[in-house]
Amino acid sequence: GTATDKVSLFPRGNATDYHRIEMWIDQATSVPRRMKVFGKNGSVTTYELSDVRLNAGLAESDFVFDKKAFPGVELVDMR
């Protein structure tokens, strides 16, 4: 019932388990509503996004790993 635009995404290299992702984006809000991931093994996984909250007021620290909170854990940074 909502007008969407469909976007197809393709990986730049071959080091992925998928060969295509299709996204449906709400035309009015620019919020993704559905994603389909097409695996190289023939699988198709669909994600339906129904309650996307923008500007939810999350602190930047929510996205930072605090190594002191997890003693003995090895941190591997793959950036």
Short mmCIF file of C-alpha atoms in Angstrom, two decimals:
data_model
loop_
_atom_site.label_atom_id
_atom_site.label_comp_id
_atom_site.label_asym_id
_atom_site.label_seq_id
_atom_site.Cartn_x
_atom_site.Cartn_y
_atom_site.Cartn_z
CA GLY A 1 0.00 0.00 0.00
CA THR A 2 3.00 2.33 0.25
CA ALA A 3 4.80 3.73 -2.81
CA THR A 4 8.39 2.44 -2.88
CA ASP A 5 11.43 2.51 -5.11
CA LYS A 6 13.34 -0.72 -5.75
CA VAL A 7 17.15 -0.58 -5.73
CA SER A 8 19.42 -3.48 -6.69
CA LEU A 9 22.86 -3.62 -5.07
CA PHE A 10 25.80 -5.73 -6.27
CA PRO A 11 29.07 -6.43 -4.41
CA ARG A 12 32.26 -4.99 -5.84
CA GLY A 13 34.23 -8.18 -5.29
CA ASN A 14 33.71 -11.91 -5.03
CA ALA A 15 34.46 -12.23 -1.30
CA THR A 16 30.78 -12.22 -0.32
CA ASP A 17 28.23 -14.99 0.22
CA TYR A 18 25.65 -13.10 -1.85
CA HIS A 19 25.48 -11.88 -5.44
CA ARG A 20 22.66 -9.32 -5.19
CA ILE A 21 20.60 -7.39 -2.64
CA GLU A 22 17.28 -5.82 -3.54
CA MET A 23 15.91 -3.02 -1.34
CA TRP A 24 12.50 -1.37 -1.39
CA ILE A 25 12.67 2.20 -0.08
CA ASP A 26 9.62 4.24 0.96
CA GLN A 27 9.31 7.15 -1.48
CA ALA A 28 7.87 9.54 1.13
CA THR A 29 10.33 8.88 3.99
CA SER A 30 13.41 7.35 2.26
CA VAL A 31 13.32 4.56 4.86
CA PRO A 32 14.06 0.98 3.74
CA ARG A 33 10.96 -1.25 4.04
CA ARG A 34 12.14 -4.60 2.64
CA MET A 35 15.42 -6.27 1.68
CA LYS A 36 16.05 -9.49 -0.23
CA VAL A 37 19.51 -11.04 -0.10
CA PHE A 38 20.24 -13.48 -2.92
CA GLY A 39 22.91 -15.96 -1.86
CA LYS A 40 25.43 -17.53 -4.20
CA ASN A 41 24.15 -20.92 -3.01
CA GLY A 42 20.64 -20.16 -4.33
CA SER A 43 19.15 -19.04 -1.01
CA VAL A 44 16.93 -15.98 -0.76
CA THR A 45 16.50 -14.24 2.61
CA THR A 46 13.84 -11.56 2.98
CA TYR A 47 13.85 -8.90 5.71
CA GLU A 48 10.68 -6.90 6.36
CA LEU A 49 11.35 -3.63 8.22
CA SER A 50 8.16 -2.45 9.88
CA ASP A 51 9.11 -0.26 12.85
CA VAL A 52 12.12 1.84 11.84
CA ARG A 53 12.80 4.61 14.35
CA LEU A 54 14.90 7.50 13.13
CA ASN A 55 16.67 9.86 15.53
CA ALA A 56 16.00 7.52 18.45
CA GLY A 57 18.33 9.47 20.72
CA LEU A 58 21.02 6.78 21.02
CA ALA A 59 24.27 7.92 22.55
CA GLU A 60 27.44 7.63 20.47
CA SER A 61 28.93 5.57 23.31
CA ASP A 62 26.31 2.86 22.57
CA PHE A 63 28.36 2.01 19.47
CA VAL A 64 31.81 1.89 21.11
CA PHE A 65 33.20 -1.36 22.53
CA ASP A 66 34.46 -0.82 26.10
CA LYS A 67 37.34 -3.29 26.46
CA LYS A 68 37.57 -2.59 30.22
CA ALA A 69 34.06 -3.99 30.67
CA PHE A 70 35.20 -7.36 29.27
CA PRO A 71 38.55 -8.32 30.86
CA GLY A 72 40.40 -11.14 29.11
CA VAL A 73 38.70 -10.56 25.75
CA GLU A 74 40.96 -10.08 22.75
CA LEU A 75 39.90 -7.18 20.52
CA VAL A 76 40.46 -7.80 16.80
CA ASP A 77 39.95 -4.66 14.73
CA MET A 78 39.33 -5.66 11.08
CA ARG A 79 39.04 -2.13 9.65
#
